[in-house]
mmCIF file of N, CA and C in Angstrom:
data_model
loop_
_atom_site.group_PDB
_atom_site.id
_atom_site.type_symbol
_atom_site.label_atom_id
_atom_site.label_comp_id
_atom_site.label_asym_id
_atom_site.label_seq_id
_atom_site.Cartn_x
_atom_site.Cartn_y
_atom_site.Cartn_z
ATOM 1 N N UNK A 1 91.161 103.208 77.023
ATOM 2 C CA UNK A 1 92.537 103.585 76.766
ATOM 3 C C UNK A 1 93.184 102.450 75.968
ATOM 4 N N UNK A 2 93.796 102.822 74.847
ATOM 5 C CA UNK A 2 94.417 101.777 74.042
ATOM 6 C C UNK A 2 95.778 101.381 74.618
ATOM 7 N N UNK A 3 96.251 100.239 74.166
ATOM 8 C CA UNK A 3 97.472 99.655 74.723
ATOM 9 C C UNK A 3 98.688 100.567 74.544
ATOM 10 N N UNK A 4 98.841 101.166 73.368
ATOM 11 C CA UNK A 4 100.002 102.024 73.108
ATOM 12 C C UNK A 4 100.015 103.245 74.024
ATOM 13 N N UNK A 5 98.837 103.864 74.226
ATOM 14 C CA UNK A 5 98.779 105.027 75.109
ATOM 15 C C UNK A 5 99.056 104.618 76.548
ATOM 16 N N UNK A 6 98.548 103.467 76.955
ATOM 17 C CA UNK A 6 98.780 102.949 78.314
ATOM 18 C C UNK A 6 100.278 102.784 78.571
ATOM 19 N N UNK A 7 100.979 102.164 77.627
ATOM 20 C CA UNK A 7 102.423 101.950 77.761
ATOM 21 C C UNK A 7 103.153 103.290 77.800
ATOM 22 N N UNK A 8 102.781 104.191 76.914
ATOM 23 C CA UNK A 8 103.414 105.519 76.860
ATOM 24 C C UNK A 8 103.205 106.281 78.168
ATOM 25 N N UNK A 9 101.994 106.213 78.710
ATOM 26 C CA UNK A 9 101.676 106.908 79.958
ATOM 27 C C UNK A 9 102.489 106.356 81.125
ATOM 28 N N UNK A 10 102.532 105.043 81.259
ATOM 29 C CA UNK A 10 103.276 104.439 82.366
ATOM 30 C C UNK A 10 104.774 104.735 82.277
ATOM 31 N N UNK A 11 105.337 104.628 81.083
ATOM 32 C CA UNK A 11 106.769 104.920 80.921
ATOM 33 C C UNK A 11 107.076 106.390 81.201
ATOM 34 N N UNK A 12 106.220 107.282 80.728
ATOM 35 C CA UNK A 12 106.431 108.711 80.967
ATOM 36 C C UNK A 12 106.311 109.036 82.449
ATOM 37 N N UNK A 13 105.342 108.434 83.130
ATOM 38 C CA UNK A 13 105.175 108.692 84.560
ATOM 39 C C UNK A 13 106.357 108.145 85.350
ATOM 40 N N UNK A 14 106.801 106.943 85.019
ATOM 41 C CA UNK A 14 107.942 106.374 85.735
ATOM 42 C C UNK A 14 109.198 107.210 85.513
ATOM 43 N N UNK A 15 109.403 107.689 84.303
ATOM 44 C CA UNK A 15 110.560 108.552 84.031
ATOM 45 C C UNK A 15 110.439 109.874 84.789
ATOM 46 N N UNK A 16 109.235 110.412 84.867
ATOM 47 C CA UNK A 16 109.011 111.682 85.575
ATOM 48 C C UNK A 16 109.233 111.553 87.071
ATOM 49 N N UNK A 17 109.031 110.366 87.612
ATOM 50 C CA UNK A 17 109.189 110.133 89.048
ATOM 51 C C UNK A 17 110.647 109.980 89.486
ATOM 52 N N UNK A 18 111.553 109.756 88.538
ATOM 53 C CA UNK A 18 112.950 109.527 88.900
ATOM 54 C C UNK A 18 113.490 110.679 89.745
ATOM 55 N N UNK A 19 113.990 110.340 90.919
ATOM 56 C CA UNK A 19 114.550 111.332 91.822
ATOM 57 C C UNK A 19 113.542 112.023 92.722
ATOM 58 N N UNK A 20 112.257 111.673 92.576
ATOM 59 C CA UNK A 20 111.214 112.337 93.360
ATOM 60 C C UNK A 20 110.485 111.412 94.329
ATOM 61 N N UNK A 21 110.779 110.134 94.324
ATOM 62 C CA UNK A 21 110.078 109.194 95.205
ATOM 63 C C UNK A 21 110.749 109.204 96.574
ATOM 64 N N UNK A 22 110.033 109.719 97.553
ATOM 65 C CA UNK A 22 110.554 109.767 98.923
ATOM 66 C C UNK A 22 110.037 108.566 99.709
ATOM 67 N N UNK A 23 110.580 108.367 100.887
ATOM 68 C CA UNK A 23 110.239 107.195 101.702
ATOM 69 C C UNK A 23 108.780 107.177 102.139
ATOM 70 N N UNK A 24 108.122 108.323 102.160
ATOM 71 C CA UNK A 24 106.734 108.350 102.622
ATOM 72 C C UNK A 24 105.709 108.177 101.502
ATOM 73 N N UNK A 25 106.148 107.912 100.286
ATOM 74 C CA UNK A 25 105.220 107.634 99.190
ATOM 75 C C UNK A 25 104.942 106.139 99.156
ATOM 76 N N UNK A 26 103.672 105.779 99.276
ATOM 77 C CA UNK A 26 103.279 104.371 99.256
ATOM 78 C C UNK A 26 103.011 103.878 97.843
ATOM 79 N N UNK A 27 102.356 104.698 97.037
ATOM 80 C CA UNK A 27 102.075 104.281 95.668
ATOM 81 C C UNK A 27 101.813 105.490 94.788
ATOM 82 N N UNK A 28 101.981 105.267 93.486
ATOM 83 C CA UNK A 28 101.647 106.266 92.482
ATOM 84 C C UNK A 28 100.857 105.538 91.410
ATOM 85 N N UNK A 29 99.658 106.014 91.152
ATOM 86 C CA UNK A 29 98.815 105.394 90.138
ATOM 87 C C UNK A 29 98.285 106.468 89.201
ATOM 88 N N UNK A 30 97.787 106.035 88.047
ATOM 89 C CA UNK A 30 97.294 106.998 87.070
ATOM 90 C C UNK A 30 96.107 106.425 86.316
ATOM 91 N N UNK A 31 95.421 107.305 85.635
ATOM 92 C CA UNK A 31 94.284 106.938 84.818
ATOM 93 C C UNK A 31 93.977 108.086 83.876
ATOM 94 N N UNK A 32 92.990 107.879 83.022
ATOM 95 C CA UNK A 32 92.608 108.890 82.052
ATOM 96 C C UNK A 32 91.119 109.157 82.196
ATOM 97 N N UNK A 33 90.757 110.444 82.193
ATOM 98 C CA UNK A 33 89.358 110.864 82.214
ATOM 99 C C UNK A 33 89.180 111.881 81.092
ATOM 100 N N UNK A 34 88.626 111.438 79.984
ATOM 101 C CA UNK A 34 88.486 112.318 78.822
ATOM 102 C C UNK A 34 89.844 112.691 78.279
ATOM 103 N N UNK A 35 90.126 113.993 78.234
ATOM 104 C CA UNK A 35 91.415 114.498 77.753
ATOM 105 C C UNK A 35 92.422 114.682 78.880
ATOM 106 N N UNK A 36 92.041 114.349 80.103
ATOM 107 C CA UNK A 36 92.898 114.592 81.263
ATOM 108 C C UNK A 36 93.580 113.323 81.750
ATOM 109 N N UNK A 37 94.814 113.484 82.201
ATOM 110 C CA UNK A 37 95.548 112.406 82.855
ATOM 111 C C UNK A 37 95.476 112.669 84.351
ATOM 112 N N UNK A 38 94.999 111.693 85.095
ATOM 113 C CA UNK A 38 94.918 111.800 86.543
ATOM 114 C C UNK A 38 96.062 111.005 87.147
ATOM 115 N N UNK A 39 96.749 111.595 88.108
ATOM 116 C CA UNK A 39 97.815 110.902 88.830
ATOM 117 C C UNK A 39 97.518 111.039 90.311
ATOM 118 N N UNK A 40 97.500 109.916 91.003
ATOM 119 C CA UNK A 40 97.250 109.927 92.441
ATOM 120 C C UNK A 40 98.485 109.400 93.162
ATOM 121 N N UNK A 41 98.992 110.210 94.073
ATOM 122 C CA UNK A 41 100.156 109.845 94.870
ATOM 123 C C UNK A 41 99.669 109.620 96.294
ATOM 124 N N UNK A 42 99.870 108.405 96.808
ATOM 125 C CA UNK A 42 99.415 108.057 98.152
ATOM 126 C C UNK A 42 100.599 108.159 99.104
ATOM 127 N N UNK A 43 100.442 108.998 100.117
ATOM 128 C CA UNK A 43 101.482 109.231 101.114
ATOM 129 C C UNK A 43 101.139 108.521 102.414
ATOM 130 N N UNK A 44 102.173 108.119 103.121
ATOM 131 C CA UNK A 44 102.058 107.553 104.462
ATOM 132 C C UNK A 44 102.495 108.647 105.426
ATOM 133 N N UNK A 45 101.557 109.202 106.164
ATOM 134 C CA UNK A 45 101.874 110.309 107.067
ATOM 135 C C UNK A 45 101.513 111.641 106.444
ATOM 136 N N UNK A 46 101.867 112.690 107.163
ATOM 137 C CA UNK A 46 101.527 114.045 106.727
ATOM 138 C C UNK A 46 102.176 114.373 105.383
ATOM 139 N N UNK A 47 101.441 115.123 104.564
ATOM 140 C CA UNK A 47 101.949 115.563 103.266
ATOM 141 C C UNK A 47 102.469 116.988 103.446
ATOM 142 N N UNK A 48 103.763 117.158 103.252
ATOM 143 C CA UNK A 48 104.384 118.466 103.467
ATOM 144 C C UNK A 48 104.285 119.331 102.210
ATOM 145 N N UNK A 49 104.571 120.614 102.373
ATOM 146 C CA UNK A 49 104.618 121.515 101.221
ATOM 147 C C UNK A 49 105.687 121.063 100.231
ATOM 148 N N UNK A 50 106.800 120.553 100.748
ATOM 149 C CA UNK A 50 107.872 120.058 99.876
ATOM 150 C C UNK A 50 107.399 118.854 99.061
ATOM 151 N N UNK A 51 106.603 117.975 99.695
ATOM 152 C CA UNK A 51 106.043 116.829 98.971
ATOM 153 C C UNK A 51 105.155 117.309 97.828
ATOM 154 N N UNK A 52 104.288 118.264 98.109
ATOM 155 C CA UNK A 52 103.376 118.791 97.080
ATOM 156 C C UNK A 52 104.152 119.472 95.949
ATOM 157 N N UNK A 53 105.175 120.237 96.294
ATOM 158 C CA UNK A 53 105.994 120.895 95.274
ATOM 159 C C UNK A 53 106.705 119.869 94.398
ATOM 160 N N UNK A 54 107.222 118.816 95.009
ATOM 161 C CA UNK A 54 107.894 117.761 94.241
ATOM 162 C C UNK A 54 106.914 117.096 93.280
ATOM 163 N N UNK A 55 105.697 116.842 93.736
ATOM 164 C CA UNK A 55 104.705 116.204 92.872
ATOM 165 C C UNK A 55 104.227 117.155 91.777
ATOM 166 N N UNK A 56 104.211 118.457 92.036
ATOM 167 C CA UNK A 56 103.910 119.426 90.978
ATOM 168 C C UNK A 56 104.979 119.373 89.893
ATOM 169 N N UNK A 57 106.230 119.209 90.299
ATOM 170 C CA UNK A 57 107.315 119.080 89.325
ATOM 171 C C UNK A 57 107.164 117.798 88.511
ATOM 172 N N UNK A 58 106.777 116.714 89.170
ATOM 173 C CA UNK A 58 106.519 115.456 88.460
ATOM 174 C C UNK A 58 105.398 115.667 87.442
ATOM 175 N N UNK A 59 104.337 116.355 87.852
ATOM 176 C CA UNK A 59 103.221 116.625 86.946
ATOM 177 C C UNK A 59 103.642 117.445 85.739
ATOM 178 N N UNK A 60 104.488 118.438 85.947
ATOM 179 C CA UNK A 60 104.983 119.252 84.831
ATOM 180 C C UNK A 60 105.830 118.426 83.876
ATOM 181 N N UNK A 61 106.689 117.593 84.441
ATOM 182 C CA UNK A 61 107.518 116.713 83.611
ATOM 183 C C UNK A 61 106.642 115.747 82.822
ATOM 184 N N UNK A 62 105.640 115.175 83.468
ATOM 185 C CA UNK A 62 104.737 114.246 82.785
ATOM 186 C C UNK A 62 103.992 114.955 81.659
ATOM 187 N N UNK A 63 103.499 116.157 81.915
ATOM 188 C CA UNK A 63 102.758 116.908 80.896
ATOM 189 C C UNK A 63 103.614 117.187 79.667
ATOM 190 N N UNK A 64 104.924 117.324 79.855
ATOM 191 C CA UNK A 64 105.805 117.612 78.721
ATOM 192 C C UNK A 64 105.889 116.444 77.738
ATOM 193 N N UNK A 65 105.456 115.270 78.151
ATOM 194 C CA UNK A 65 105.472 114.093 77.276
ATOM 195 C C UNK A 65 104.231 114.004 76.390
ATOM 196 N N UNK A 66 103.246 114.862 76.628
ATOM 197 C CA UNK A 66 101.979 114.791 75.909
ATOM 198 C C UNK A 66 101.620 116.165 75.360
ATOM 199 N N UNK A 67 100.901 116.179 74.221
ATOM 200 C CA UNK A 67 100.598 117.445 73.557
ATOM 201 C C UNK A 67 99.335 118.113 74.084
ATOM 202 N N UNK A 68 98.253 117.372 74.222
ATOM 203 C CA UNK A 68 96.958 117.984 74.500
ATOM 204 C C UNK A 68 96.401 117.657 75.876
ATOM 205 N N UNK A 69 96.862 116.594 76.473
ATOM 206 C CA UNK A 69 96.299 116.161 77.747
ATOM 207 C C UNK A 69 96.748 117.067 78.892
ATOM 208 N N UNK A 70 95.838 117.326 79.814
ATOM 209 C CA UNK A 70 96.153 118.055 81.039
ATOM 210 C C UNK A 70 96.443 117.042 82.133
ATOM 211 N N UNK A 71 97.366 117.359 83.017
ATOM 212 C CA UNK A 71 97.739 116.445 84.097
ATOM 213 C C UNK A 71 97.205 116.988 85.416
ATOM 214 N N UNK A 72 96.442 116.166 86.112
ATOM 215 C CA UNK A 72 95.889 116.514 87.424
ATOM 216 C C UNK A 72 96.569 115.635 88.468
ATOM 217 N N UNK A 73 97.429 116.251 89.286
ATOM 218 C CA UNK A 73 98.140 115.529 90.344
ATOM 219 C C UNK A 73 97.334 115.607 91.638
ATOM 220 N N UNK A 74 97.064 114.458 92.235
ATOM 221 C CA UNK A 74 96.321 114.396 93.494
ATOM 222 C C UNK A 74 97.211 113.755 94.550
ATOM 223 N N UNK A 75 97.410 114.446 95.653
ATOM 224 C CA UNK A 75 98.171 113.910 96.776
ATOM 225 C C UNK A 75 97.183 113.545 97.872
ATOM 226 N N UNK A 76 97.163 112.271 98.254
ATOM 227 C CA UNK A 76 96.243 111.810 99.290
ATOM 228 C C UNK A 76 97.027 111.091 100.379
ATOM 229 N N UNK A 77 96.434 111.066 101.559
ATOM 230 C CA UNK A 77 97.078 110.400 102.691
ATOM 231 C C UNK A 77 96.306 109.131 103.028
ATOM 232 N N UNK A 78 97.007 108.006 102.998
ATOM 233 C CA UNK A 78 96.472 106.723 103.440
ATOM 234 C C UNK A 78 97.578 106.047 104.229
ATOM 235 N N UNK A 79 97.497 106.145 105.534
ATOM 236 C CA UNK A 79 98.558 105.623 106.390
ATOM 237 C C UNK A 79 98.574 104.098 106.418
ATOM 238 N N UNK A 80 99.791 103.538 106.401
ATOM 239 C CA UNK A 80 99.963 102.095 106.566
ATOM 240 C C UNK A 80 99.507 101.742 107.981
ATOM 241 N N UNK A 81 98.908 100.629 108.193
ATOM 242 C CA UNK A 81 98.779 99.471 107.313
ATOM 243 C C UNK A 81 97.473 99.425 106.524
ATOM 244 N N UNK A 82 96.751 100.537 106.416
ATOM 245 C CA UNK A 82 95.506 100.536 105.648
ATOM 246 C C UNK A 82 95.805 100.104 104.214
ATOM 247 N N UNK A 83 94.983 99.204 103.651
ATOM 248 C CA UNK A 83 95.240 98.708 102.292
ATOM 249 C C UNK A 83 95.159 99.818 101.243
ATOM 250 N N UNK A 84 95.922 99.661 100.194
ATOM 251 C CA UNK A 84 95.941 100.634 99.109
ATOM 252 C C UNK A 84 94.826 100.423 98.096
ATOM 253 N N UNK A 85 94.207 99.273 98.086
ATOM 254 C CA UNK A 85 93.256 98.924 97.029
ATOM 255 C C UNK A 85 92.126 99.936 96.887
ATOM 256 N N UNK A 86 91.762 100.626 97.954
ATOM 257 C CA UNK A 86 90.681 101.599 97.884
ATOM 258 C C UNK A 86 91.159 102.981 97.465
ATOM 259 N N UNK A 87 92.448 103.171 97.362
ATOM 260 C CA UNK A 87 92.957 104.526 97.125
ATOM 261 C C UNK A 87 93.925 104.605 95.952
ATOM 262 N N UNK A 88 93.673 103.832 94.901
ATOM 263 C CA UNK A 88 94.526 103.926 93.721
ATOM 264 C C UNK A 88 93.678 103.980 92.458
ATOM 265 N N UNK A 89 94.273 104.512 91.404
ATOM 266 C CA UNK A 89 93.610 104.592 90.109
ATOM 267 C C UNK A 89 93.904 103.330 89.301
ATOM 268 N N UNK A 90 93.472 103.336 88.063
ATOM 269 C CA UNK A 90 93.510 102.150 87.199
ATOM 270 C C UNK A 90 94.901 101.542 87.005
ATOM 271 N N UNK A 91 95.904 102.369 86.743
ATOM 272 C CA UNK A 91 97.247 101.877 86.435
ATOM 273 C C UNK A 91 98.219 102.275 87.534
ATOM 274 N N UNK A 92 98.956 101.327 88.047
ATOM 275 C CA UNK A 92 99.909 101.621 89.116
ATOM 276 C C UNK A 92 101.318 101.690 88.534
ATOM 277 N N UNK A 93 101.987 102.837 88.732
ATOM 278 C CA UNK A 93 103.342 103.042 88.219
ATOM 279 C C UNK A 93 104.399 102.751 89.267
ATOM 280 N N UNK A 94 104.020 102.857 90.547
ATOM 281 C CA UNK A 94 104.959 102.628 91.641
ATOM 282 C C UNK A 94 104.191 102.147 92.857
ATOM 283 N N UNK A 95 104.783 101.192 93.573
ATOM 284 C CA UNK A 95 104.242 100.768 94.865
ATOM 285 C C UNK A 95 105.392 100.405 95.784
ATOM 286 N N UNK A 96 105.366 100.989 96.967
ATOM 287 C CA UNK A 96 106.388 100.722 97.980
ATOM 288 C C UNK A 96 106.212 99.309 98.524
ATOM 289 N N UNK A 97 107.318 98.653 98.805
ATOM 290 C CA UNK A 97 107.261 97.334 99.435
ATOM 291 C C UNK A 97 106.893 97.510 100.905
ATOM 292 N N UNK A 98 105.852 96.812 101.321
ATOM 293 C CA UNK A 98 105.384 96.921 102.714
ATOM 294 C C UNK A 98 105.198 95.551 103.308
#
């Protein structure tokens, strides 16, 4: 991934997250696999239907910033105090203070 695309991806993801980060989100990370953008949202505690719907909206907003790439949103549960290092992708756009 080149530097310009990396910057564009992180800024677009951070803008897409505005208003959608709830208290139970520990981190949001992203990466690229071929033509696809992968986004992993790590939750602390149960992931509700409302959480999944909110992240689908984030994914749609993120996709609107790119022409050809598909966005794959993954919601995973990793309860604190388990470390995040094993459950994040290459680029971290958000991390909760713990």
